[in-house]
Amino acid sequence: MGATNTTHFTTKQNSIASIAKALGHPARVAILEYLMKVDSCICGDIVNELPLAQATVSQHLKELKNAGLIKGNIEGNAICYCVDEKAIAKMQKYFEAMNLKIENKKAKCC
Amino acid sequence: MGATNTTHFTTKQNSIASIAKALGHPARVAILEYLMKVDSCICGDIVNELPLAQATVSQHLKELKNAGLIKGNIEGNAICYCVDEKAIAKMQKYFEAMNLKIENKKAKCC
DNA sequence: ATTGTTTATCGTAATATTGCAATATAGCAT
DNA sequence: ATGCTATATTGCAATATTACGATAAACAAT
């Protein structure tokens, strides 16, 4: 096969997996971090920052956008991409809750 | 191509991407959540919990283990898998820091 | 109108992932 | 020793991802 079977999992599980998957490539992590570093941003900068061809970077940006991790506005010739706070906040809350559960755990097996 | 080019990114970027990638499948998110729910765990339970064949679940467990998200001890006949707190803590800190940076951000473009 | 700049899309090749049946392995129980 | 149970591995087919060159689209500037 090769196609992920999403139908049997909860909406939240699929949503977390979808965001995580988008972050599952170092180039996309690097893009996100670069967008955080500069306050406003144009893709041309990103291409220069990364060891990848323009077409590849564009493709990565598209995936980040599809996953809701970034949002972009057309600004004349260029496009302004920004981190989408909502997705980051969602992941932050998810791992925070998980972390809390682990700390409150008494039983240990491993 | 198809092979991810890790050499040009930082160790941390590769590390975050690697953990995120492992979580980039709803079945693996579901496995992690199930391991959180029960305190101690055996893989047989996991197979029954998921809509996937035993071989597929075993493969997903292997990936989670490779990414450092879970750890497992052999216990006689079965294997006891647990969430590895270190990986969760790492992700939690990563997103927390990112979230803080976003909150302190003044400039907005999108 | 032509040129240059920036970003997206298409086509394609290489590689990775997903999923499962079949089989192997390892320990437990009889 | 034989069978039973739990997990891993192998082999394979279907699909997805990664990467890039070539090209297109959209706009700005001359």
Short mmCIF file of C-alpha atoms (C1' of nucleotides) in Angstrom, two decimals:
data_model
loop_
_atom_site.label_atom_id
_atom_site.label_comp_id
_atom_site.label_asym_id
_atom_site.label_seq_id
_atom_site.Cartn_x
_atom_site.Cartn_y
_atom_site.Cartn_z
CA MET A 1 0.00 0.00 0.00
CA GLY A 2 1.56 3.28 1.10
CA ALA A 3 -1.53 5.34 1.78
CA THR A 4 -2.03 6.36 5.37
CA ASN A 5 -5.31 5.13 6.79
CA THR A 6 -6.78 8.18 8.53
CA THR A 7 -10.39 7.08 8.85
CA HIS A 8 -9.96 4.97 11.96
CA PHE A 9 -8.34 7.61 14.10
CA THR A 10 -9.80 10.58 15.90
CA THR A 11 -9.87 14.03 14.35
CA LYS A 12 -7.42 15.25 16.95
CA GLN A 13 -5.01 12.40 16.34
CA ASN A 14 -5.10 13.09 12.62
CA SER A 15 -4.64 16.79 13.22
CA ILE A 16 -1.62 16.34 15.49
CA ALA A 17 -0.11 13.84 13.07
CA SER A 18 -0.64 16.20 10.18
CA ILE A 19 1.18 19.09 11.86
CA ALA A 20 3.91 16.78 13.13
CA LYS A 21 4.38 15.33 9.69
CA ALA A 22 4.90 18.79 8.24
CA LEU A 23 7.62 19.35 10.82
CA GLY A 24 9.12 15.97 10.04
CA HIS A 25 11.73 17.35 7.71
CA PRO A 26 14.73 19.39 8.82
CA ALA A 27 14.30 21.87 5.98
CA ARG A 28 10.80 22.68 7.18
CA VAL A 29 12.01 23.01 10.76
CA ALA A 30 14.69 25.36 9.49
CA ILE A 31 12.13 27.38 7.53
CA LEU A 32 9.94 27.75 10.58
CA GLU A 33 12.87 28.83 12.71
CA TYR A 34 13.93 31.34 10.11
CA LEU A 35 10.42 32.79 9.97
CA MET A 36 10.58 33.16 13.73
CA LYS A 37 13.95 34.90 13.62
CA VAL A 38 13.02 37.62 11.19
CA ASP A 39 9.79 39.35 11.96
CA SER A 40 8.63 39.82 8.41
CA CYS A 41 9.69 37.61 5.59
CA ILE A 42 9.88 36.94 1.91
CA CYS A 43 10.49 33.57 0.35
CA GLY A 44 13.52 34.76 -1.59
CA ASP A 45 15.33 35.12 1.70
CA ILE A 46 14.40 31.58 2.59
CA VAL A 47 15.82 30.15 -0.61
CA ASN A 48 19.13 31.84 0.15
CA GLU A 49 19.09 30.49 3.68
CA LEU A 50 18.65 26.88 2.66
CA PRO A 51 20.85 24.41 0.79
CA LEU A 52 17.99 23.57 -1.56
CA ALA A 53 16.79 24.63 -4.97
CA GLN A 54 14.06 27.23 -5.28
CA ALA A 55 11.53 24.69 -6.51
CA THR A 56 12.19 22.47 -3.52
CA VAL A 57 11.84 25.31 -1.05
CA SER A 58 8.58 26.36 -2.67
CA GLN A 59 7.31 22.83 -2.28
CA HIS A 60 8.26 22.74 1.40
CA LEU A 61 6.53 26.07 1.94
CA LYS A 62 3.42 24.67 0.36
CA GLU A 63 3.40 21.74 2.74
CA LEU A 64 3.90 23.96 5.75
CA LYS A 65 1.00 26.07 4.52
CA ASN A 66 -1.24 23.05 3.95
CA ALA A 67 -0.53 21.87 7.47
CA GLY A 68 -1.48 25.30 8.81
CA LEU A 69 1.96 26.01 10.21
CA ILE A 70 2.48 29.12 8.14
CA LYS A 71 0.29 31.62 6.38
CA GLY A 72 1.15 33.88 3.50
CA ASN A 73 0.02 37.16 2.02
CA ILE A 74 0.75 38.29 -1.49
CA GLU A 75 2.65 41.57 -1.37
CA GLY A 76 3.14 42.88 -4.85
CA ASN A 77 5.90 40.86 -6.38
CA ALA A 78 6.84 38.81 -3.36
CA ILE A 79 4.94 36.75 -0.82
CA CYS A 80 5.11 37.38 2.88
CA TYR A 81 5.11 34.16 4.87
CA CYS A 82 4.59 34.07 8.63
CA VAL A 83 4.33 31.44 11.30
CA ASP A 84 0.73 30.65 12.17
CA GLU A 85 0.50 30.94 15.95
CA LYS A 86 -2.51 28.67 16.18
CA ALA A 87 -0.69 25.55 15.03
CA ILE A 88 2.25 26.25 17.32
CA ALA A 89 -0.06 26.86 20.25
CA LYS A 90 -1.84 23.62 19.52
CA MET A 91 1.36 21.60 19.58
CA GLN A 92 2.58 23.43 22.66
CA LYS A 93 -0.59 22.54 24.55
CA TYR A 94 -0.50 18.97 23.35
CA PHE A 95 3.00 18.30 24.59
CA GLU A 96 2.45 20.26 27.77
CA ALA A 97 -0.54 18.12 28.67
CA MET A 98 1.42 14.98 27.86
CA ASN A 99 4.33 16.15 29.92
CA LEU A 100 2.08 16.84 32.89
CA LYS A 101 0.56 13.38 32.66
CA ILE A 102 4.00 11.83 32.69
CA GLU A 103 5.04 13.79 35.75
CA ASN A 104 1.94 12.68 37.63
CA LYS A 105 2.53 9.08 36.72
CA LYS A 106 3.42 6.80 39.56
CA ALA A 107 3.58 3.37 37.99
CA LYS A 108 6.73 2.69 36.12
CA CYS A 109 7.61 -0.29 34.02
CA CYS A 110 10.62 0.72 31.92
CA MET B 1 15.76 11.65 -5.40
CA GLY B 2 13.64 11.08 -2.33
CA ALA B 3 16.36 11.01 0.28
CA THR B 4 16.21 13.75 2.87
CA ASN B 5 19.35 15.83 2.96
CA THR B 6 20.20 16.10 6.66
CA THR B 7 23.80 17.20 6.41
CA HIS B 8 23.10 20.88 5.91
CA PHE B 9 20.92 21.36 8.94
CA THR B 10 21.80 21.69 12.59
CA THR B 11 21.76 18.72 14.92
CA LYS B 12 18.83 20.20 16.77
CA GLN B 13 16.83 20.76 13.62
CA ASN B 14 17.44 17.18 12.57
CA SER B 15 16.54 15.93 16.00
CA ILE B 16 13.26 17.85 16.17
CA ALA B 17 12.39 16.75 12.64
CA SER B 18 13.13 13.16 13.48
CA ILE B 19 10.80 13.11 16.50
CA ALA B 20 8.14 15.05 14.62
CA LYS B 21 8.37 12.65 11.72
CA ALA B 22 7.74 9.72 14.01
CA LEU B 23 4.63 11.47 15.25
CA GLY B 24 3.58 12.24 11.69
CA HIS B 25 1.25 9.29 11.46
CA PRO B 26 -2.07 9.03 13.28
CA ALA B 27 -1.44 5.40 14.24
CA ARG B 28 1.73 6.40 16.03
CA VAL B 29 -0.02 9.29 17.76
CA ALA B 30 -2.69 6.82 18.84
CA ILE B 31 -0.07 4.39 20.13
CA LEU B 32 1.60 7.10 22.17
CA GLU B 33 -1.73 8.20 23.63
CA TYR B 34 -2.60 4.63 24.49
CA LEU B 35 0.72 4.16 26.23
CA MET B 36 -0.05 7.28 28.25
CA LYS B 37 -3.49 6.05 29.19
CA VAL B 38 -2.47 2.72 30.63
CA ASP B 39 0.41 2.89 33.02
CA SER B 40 2.04 -0.33 32.02
CA CYS B 41 1.65 -1.90 28.67
CA ILE B 42 2.11 -4.86 26.40
CA CYS B 43 2.11 -4.69 22.64
CA GLY B 44 -0.69 -7.24 22.32
CA ASP B 45 -3.03 -4.68 23.80
CA ILE B 46 -1.91 -2.16 21.24
CA VAL B 47 -2.67 -4.44 18.33
CA ASN B 48 -6.19 -4.90 19.64
CA GLU B 49 -6.59 -1.15 20.04
CA LEU B 50 -5.66 -0.30 16.49
CA PRO B 51 -7.30 -1.01 13.14
CA LEU B 52 -4.06 -2.39 11.77
CA ALA B 53 -2.45 -5.79 11.36
CA GLN B 54 0.05 -7.02 13.90
CA ALA B 55 2.96 -6.64 11.50
CA THR B 56 2.05 -3.04 10.81
CA VAL B 57 1.75 -2.16 14.48
CA SER B 58 5.10 -3.78 15.16
CA GLN B 59 6.61 -1.63 12.44
CA HIS B 60 5.13 1.55 13.88
CA LEU B 61 6.44 0.63 17.32
CA LYS B 62 9.88 0.18 15.84
CA GLU B 63 9.78 3.64 14.35
CA LEU B 64 8.64 5.20 17.59
CA LYS B 65 11.47 3.42 19.33
CA ASN B 66 14.05 4.53 16.77
CA ALA B 67 12.91 8.11 17.21
CA GLY B 68 13.32 7.76 20.97
CA LEU B 69 9.66 8.35 21.70
CA ILE B 70 9.17 5.02 23.44
CA LYS B 71 11.36 2.51 25.17
CA GLY B 72 10.72 -1.16 25.72
CA ASN B 73 11.76 -3.89 28.10
CA ILE B 74 11.45 -7.57 27.43
CA GLU B 75 9.28 -9.13 30.11
CA GLY B 76 9.20 -12.86 29.64
CA ASN B 77 6.94 -13.57 26.78
CA ALA B 78 5.72 -10.04 26.11
CA ILE B 79 7.39 -6.66 25.71
CA CYS B 80 6.59 -3.71 27.89
CA TYR B 81 6.60 -0.47 25.96
CA CYS B 82 6.54 2.92 27.66
CA VAL B 83 6.64 6.54 26.60
CA ASP B 84 10.12 8.01 26.86
CA GLU B 85 9.75 11.20 28.85
CA LYS B 86 12.89 12.76 27.45
CA ALA B 87 11.55 13.04 23.91
CA ILE B 88 8.23 14.44 25.09
CA ALA B 89 10.00 16.95 27.32
CA LYS B 90 12.17 18.00 24.41
CA MET B 91 9.20 18.69 22.18
CA GLN B 92 7.36 20.43 24.97
CA LYS B 93 10.27 22.80 25.55
CA TYR B 94 10.70 23.41 21.85
CA PHE B 95 7.13 24.50 21.29
CA GLU B 96 7.01 26.42 24.54
CA ALA B 97 9.99 28.50 23.51
CA MET B 98 8.49 29.06 20.08
CA ASN B 99 5.19 30.06 21.61
CA LEU B 100 6.90 32.56 23.90
CA LYS B 101 8.75 34.11 20.99
CA ILE B 102 5.51 34.53 19.11
CA GLU B 103 3.82 36.21 22.04
CA ASN B 104 6.66 38.69 22.40
CA LYS B 105 6.56 39.50 18.75
CA LYS B 106 5.47 42.98 17.88
CA ALA B 107 5.84 43.19 14.15
CA LYS B 108 3.10 41.54 12.21
CA CYS B 109 2.83 41.05 8.51
CA CYS B 110 0.12 38.43 7.96
"C1'" DA C 1 6.91 45.75 -25.31
"C1'" DT C 2 10.95 43.82 -23.18
"C1'" DT C 3 13.62 42.51 -19.36
"C1'" DG C 4 14.42 41.04 -14.81
"C1'" DT C 5 12.75 39.25 -10.34
"C1'" DT C 6 10.10 36.29 -7.51
"C1'" DT C 7 7.32 32.46 -6.69
"C1'" DA C 8 4.59 28.41 -8.32
"C1'" DT C 9 3.87 24.37 -11.02
"C1'" DC C 10 5.00 20.40 -14.00
"C1'" DG C 11 7.48 16.42 -15.10
"C1'" DT C 12 10.41 13.03 -13.67
"C1'" DA C 13 13.78 10.10 -11.16
"C1'" DA C 14 15.28 8.27 -6.79
"C1'" DT C 15 14.02 6.87 -2.48
"C1'" DA C 16 10.90 6.22 1.57
"C1'" DT C 17 6.66 4.90 3.75
"C1'" DT C 18 2.61 2.18 4.53
"C1'" DG C 19 0.34 -2.08 4.98
"C1'" DC C 20 -0.14 -6.89 5.02
"C1'" DA C 21 0.54 -12.02 4.50
"C1'" DA C 22 3.76 -15.25 5.46
"C1'" DT C 23 7.24 -16.71 8.14
"C1'" DA C 24 10.58 -16.61 11.88
"C1'" DT C 25 11.81 -16.23 16.73
"C1'" DA C 26 11.41 -16.73 21.56
"C1'" DG C 27 9.46 -17.90 25.74
"C1'" DC C 28 5.65 -20.34 28.36
"C1'" DA C 29 2.79 -24.28 29.33
"C1'" DT C 30 1.58 -28.79 28.85
"C1'" DA D 1 9.20 -32.46 22.63
"C1'" DT D 2 4.95 -30.16 21.12
"C1'" DG D 3 1.90 -26.72 20.91
"C1'" DC D 4 0.54 -21.92 22.09
"C1'" DT D 5 1.14 -17.03 22.41
"C1'" DA D 6 3.41 -12.69 21.57
"C1'" DT D 7 6.40 -10.10 18.86
"C1'" DA D 8 9.68 -9.32 15.03
"C1'" DT D 9 11.27 -9.78 10.38
"C1'" DT D 10 10.96 -10.55 5.47
"C1'" DG D 11 9.17 -9.78 1.02
"C1'" DC D 12 6.30 -7.40 -1.75
"C1'" DA D 13 2.91 -4.07 -3.90
"C1'" DA D 14 0.87 0.47 -3.69
"C1'" DT D 15 1.56 5.02 -2.75
"C1'" DA D 16 4.03 9.16 -0.97
"C1'" DT D 17 7.99 12.11 -0.46
"C1'" DT D 18 12.09 14.48 -1.82
"C1'" DA D 19 14.68 16.97 -5.00
"C1'" DC D 20 15.56 19.44 -9.08
"C1'" DG D 21 15.52 21.34 -13.91
"C1'" DA D 22 12.49 23.47 -16.91
"C1'" DT D 23 8.87 26.27 -17.51
"C1'" DA D 24 5.01 29.29 -16.34
"C1'" DA D 25 2.78 33.18 -14.13
"C1'" DA D 26 2.65 37.66 -12.16
"C1'" DC D 27 4.43 41.81 -11.35
"C1'" DA D 28 7.93 45.91 -11.44
"C1'" DA D 29 10.94 48.67 -13.89
"C1'" DT D 30 12.91 50.34 -17.77
#
